Amino acid sequence: MSADPNCIFCKIVAGQIPSRKVHEDDELLVFHDIAPWAPVHVLIIPKQHIATMYDTDERHTAMLGRMTAMAPKLMRDLGVTNGFRIVVNTGRDGMQEVPHVHMHVMGGPRPWTKG
């Protein structure tokens, strides 16, 4: 499995930087975002270093599918019952801050939502 020694997410996968883990298996790691945009905000990342979605291809189909399929169960397990968002930022113009593929899964009431 490839890793980038300068990548913060690779360091989290390696256990060099602590995280609040939600799920971990051989292929994926899920942890709480340190700067959440919602009451529940987790990141799903592949353990393999892949810099951006531009670097994925058909070899990554199953892994990307698992990431997406995992989101509803994670949200239910974390108490989110009224909807959630999935966001994948890609590249500089897509506002990707960490160059390691990651999926934001966010749920819970938003403070600016009009009731």
PDB file of C-alpha atoms in Angstrom:
ATOM      1  CA  MET A   1       0.000   0.000   0.000  1.00  0.00           C
ATOM      2  CA  SER A   2       1.453   3.344  -0.998  1.00  0.00           C
ATOM      3  CA  ALA A   3       1.874   6.228   1.420  1.00  0.00           C
ATOM      4  CA  ASP A   4       3.242   9.762   1.177  1.00  0.00           C
ATOM      5  CA  PRO A   5       5.491  10.533   4.172  1.00  0.00           C
ATOM      6  CA  ASN A   6       4.507  14.224   3.971  1.00  0.00           C
ATOM      7  CA  CYS A   7       0.730  13.603   3.842  1.00  0.00           C
ATOM      8  CA  ILE A   8      -1.181  14.361   7.049  1.00  0.00           C
ATOM      9  CA  PHE A   9      -3.789  11.678   6.261  1.00  0.00           C
ATOM     10  CA  CYS A  10      -1.087   9.070   5.620  1.00  0.00           C
ATOM     11  CA  LYS A  11       0.360   9.999   9.021  1.00  0.00           C
ATOM     12  CA  ILE A  12      -3.075   9.498  10.594  1.00  0.00           C
ATOM     13  CA  VAL A  13      -3.357   6.086   8.886  1.00  0.00           C
ATOM     14  CA  ALA A  14       0.098   5.166  10.224  1.00  0.00           C
ATOM     15  CA  GLY A  15      -0.861   6.211  13.756  1.00  0.00           C
ATOM     16  CA  GLN A  16       1.717   9.020  13.832  1.00  0.00           C
ATOM     17  CA  ILE A  17      -1.033  11.632  14.344  1.00  0.00           C
ATOM     18  CA  PRO A  18      -3.985  10.846  16.623  1.00  0.00           C
ATOM     19  CA  SER A  19      -7.565  10.947  15.382  1.00  0.00           C
ATOM     20  CA  ARG A  20     -11.022  10.231  16.731  1.00  0.00           C
ATOM     21  CA  LYS A  21     -11.622   7.038  14.771  1.00  0.00           C
ATOM     22  CA  VAL A  22     -15.137   5.944  13.888  1.00  0.00           C
ATOM     23  CA  HIS A  23     -14.287   2.949  11.686  1.00  0.00           C
ATOM     24  CA  GLU A  24     -11.198   1.184  10.395  1.00  0.00           C
ATOM     25  CA  ASP A  25     -10.695  -1.834   8.154  1.00  0.00           C
ATOM     26  CA  ASP A  26      -7.981  -3.039   5.795  1.00  0.00           C
ATOM     27  CA  GLU A  27      -8.838  -0.477   3.121  1.00  0.00           C
ATOM     28  CA  LEU A  28     -10.547   2.523   4.745  1.00  0.00           C
ATOM     29  CA  LEU A  29     -10.286   4.759   7.790  1.00  0.00           C
ATOM     30  CA  VAL A  30     -13.082   7.005   9.093  1.00  0.00           C
ATOM     31  CA  PHE A  31     -12.476   9.731  11.655  1.00  0.00           C
ATOM     32  CA  HIS A  32     -14.068  12.945  12.942  1.00  0.00           C
ATOM     33  CA  ASP A  33     -13.048  16.153  11.164  1.00  0.00           C
ATOM     34  CA  ILE A  34     -11.016  18.462  13.425  1.00  0.00           C
ATOM     35  CA  ALA A  35     -12.823  21.541  12.035  1.00  0.00           C
ATOM     36  CA  PRO A  36     -16.420  20.317  11.600  1.00  0.00           C
ATOM     37  CA  TRP A  37     -18.944  22.145   9.431  1.00  0.00           C
ATOM     38  CA  ALA A  38     -21.876  20.251  10.974  1.00  0.00           C
ATOM     39  CA  PRO A  39     -22.727  18.619  14.303  1.00  0.00           C
ATOM     40  CA  VAL A  40     -21.561  15.295  12.858  1.00  0.00           C
ATOM     41  CA  HIS A  41     -18.697  15.582  10.345  1.00  0.00           C
ATOM     42  CA  VAL A  42     -16.520  12.592   9.513  1.00  0.00           C
ATOM     43  CA  LEU A  43     -13.948  11.916   6.824  1.00  0.00           C
ATOM     44  CA  ILE A  44     -13.744   8.624   4.973  1.00  0.00           C
ATOM     45  CA  ILE A  45     -10.297   8.060   3.493  1.00  0.00           C
ATOM     46  CA  PRO A  46      -8.582   5.212   1.701  1.00  0.00           C
ATOM     47  CA  LYS A  47      -5.521   3.951   3.524  1.00  0.00           C
ATOM     48  CA  GLN A  48      -3.686   3.927   0.202  1.00  0.00           C
ATOM     49  CA  HIS A  49      -2.380   7.365  -0.717  1.00  0.00           C
ATOM     50  CA  ILE A  50      -4.288   8.716  -3.720  1.00  0.00           C
ATOM     51  CA  ALA A  51      -3.787  12.460  -4.084  1.00  0.00           C
ATOM     52  CA  THR A  52      -6.996  13.504  -5.873  1.00  0.00           C
ATOM     53  CA  MET A  53     -10.025  12.068  -7.626  1.00  0.00           C
ATOM     54  CA  TYR A  54      -8.134  12.843 -10.860  1.00  0.00           C
ATOM     55  CA  ASP A  55      -5.787  10.035  -9.831  1.00  0.00           C
ATOM     56  CA  THR A  56      -8.550   7.424  -9.592  1.00  0.00           C
ATOM     57  CA  ASP A  57      -9.642   5.087 -12.357  1.00  0.00           C
ATOM     58  CA  GLU A  58     -11.590   1.849 -12.812  1.00  0.00           C
ATOM     59  CA  ARG A  59      -9.186   0.071 -10.425  1.00  0.00           C
ATOM     60  CA  HIS A  60     -10.633   2.183  -7.610  1.00  0.00           C
ATOM     61  CA  THR A  61     -14.320   1.585  -8.407  1.00  0.00           C
ATOM     62  CA  ALA A  62     -14.960  -0.892  -5.595  1.00  0.00           C
ATOM     63  CA  MET A  63     -13.154   1.223  -2.992  1.00  0.00           C
ATOM     64  CA  LEU A  64     -14.999   4.403  -3.999  1.00  0.00           C
ATOM     65  CA  GLY A  65     -18.266   2.482  -3.944  1.00  0.00           C
ATOM     66  CA  ARG A  66     -17.538   1.207  -0.436  1.00  0.00           C
ATOM     67  CA  MET A  67     -16.840   4.760   0.715  1.00  0.00           C
ATOM     68  CA  THR A  68     -20.203   5.956  -0.598  1.00  0.00           C
ATOM     69  CA  ALA A  69     -22.145   2.927   0.649  1.00  0.00           C
ATOM     70  CA  MET A  70     -20.622   3.302   4.124  1.00  0.00           C
ATOM     71  CA  ALA A  71     -21.976   6.846   4.615  1.00  0.00           C
ATOM     72  CA  PRO A  72     -25.616   6.022   5.538  1.00  0.00           C
ATOM     73  CA  LYS A  73     -24.611   3.415   8.149  1.00  0.00           C
ATOM     74  CA  LEU A  74     -22.058   5.797   9.681  1.00  0.00           C
ATOM     75  CA  MET A  75     -24.629   8.572   9.946  1.00  0.00           C
ATOM     76  CA  ARG A  76     -27.227   6.268  11.511  1.00  0.00           C
ATOM     77  CA  ASP A  77     -24.641   4.928  13.968  1.00  0.00           C
ATOM     78  CA  LEU A  78     -23.705   8.518  14.892  1.00  0.00           C
ATOM     79  CA  GLY A  79     -27.325   9.508  15.489  1.00  0.00           C
ATOM     80  CA  VAL A  80     -28.041  11.418  12.275  1.00  0.00           C
ATOM     81  CA  THR A  81     -31.586  10.595  11.184  1.00  0.00           C
ATOM     82  CA  ASN A  82     -32.780  13.599   9.175  1.00  0.00           C
ATOM     83  CA  GLY A  83     -30.340  13.672   6.256  1.00  0.00           C
ATOM     84  CA  PHE A  84     -26.686  14.219   5.491  1.00  0.00           C
ATOM     85  CA  ARG A  85     -24.330  15.552   2.836  1.00  0.00           C
ATOM     86  CA  ILE A  86     -21.467  13.859   1.034  1.00  0.00           C
ATOM     87  CA  VAL A  87     -18.789  16.176  -0.368  1.00  0.00           C
ATOM     88  CA  VAL A  88     -15.608  15.265  -2.234  1.00  0.00           C
ATOM     89  CA  ASN A  89     -13.422  18.260  -3.063  1.00  0.00           C
ATOM     90  CA  THR A  90     -10.983  17.701  -5.919  1.00  0.00           C
ATOM     91  CA  GLY A  91      -7.958  19.811  -6.764  1.00  0.00           C
ATOM     92  CA  ARG A  92      -7.184  23.432  -6.004  1.00  0.00           C
ATOM     93  CA  ASP A  93     -10.224  24.852  -7.816  1.00  0.00           C
ATOM     94  CA  GLY A  94     -12.391  22.247  -6.082  1.00  0.00           C
ATOM     95  CA  MET A  95     -11.100  23.565  -2.737  1.00  0.00           C
ATOM     96  CA  GLN A  96      -9.301  20.344  -1.761  1.00  0.00           C
ATOM     97  CA  GLU A  97      -7.140  21.232   1.246  1.00  0.00           C
ATOM     98  CA  VAL A  98      -5.436  17.887   1.917  1.00  0.00           C
ATOM     99  CA  PRO A  99      -3.939  16.125  -1.126  1.00  0.00           C
ATOM    100  CA  HIS A 100      -5.311  12.684  -0.226  1.00  0.00           C
ATOM    101  CA  VAL A 101      -8.707  11.522  -1.511  1.00  0.00           C
ATOM    102  CA  HIS A 102     -11.297  11.986   1.226  1.00  0.00           C
ATOM    103  CA  MET A 103     -15.049  12.080   1.496  1.00  0.00           C
ATOM    104  CA  HIS A 104     -16.720  14.476   3.921  1.00  0.00           C
ATOM    105  CA  VAL A 105     -19.934  13.085   5.397  1.00  0.00           C
ATOM    106  CA  MET A 106     -21.854  15.730   7.353  1.00  0.00           C
ATOM    107  CA  GLY A 107     -25.164  15.579   9.159  1.00  0.00           C
ATOM    108  CA  GLY A 108     -27.260  17.095  11.869  1.00  0.00           C
ATOM    109  CA  PRO A 109     -29.051  20.455  12.092  1.00  0.00           C
ATOM    110  CA  ARG A 110     -27.308  23.441  10.589  1.00  0.00           C
ATOM    111  CA  PRO A 111     -27.295  26.691  12.614  1.00  0.00           C
ATOM    112  CA  TRP A 112     -28.095  28.780   9.515  1.00  0.00           C
ATOM    113  CA  THR A 113     -30.951  26.585   8.313  1.00  0.00           C
ATOM    114  CA  LYS A 114     -34.264  28.429   8.315  1.00  0.00           C
ATOM    115  CA  GLY A 115     -36.897  26.451  10.235  1.00  0.00           C
TER     116      GLY A 115
END
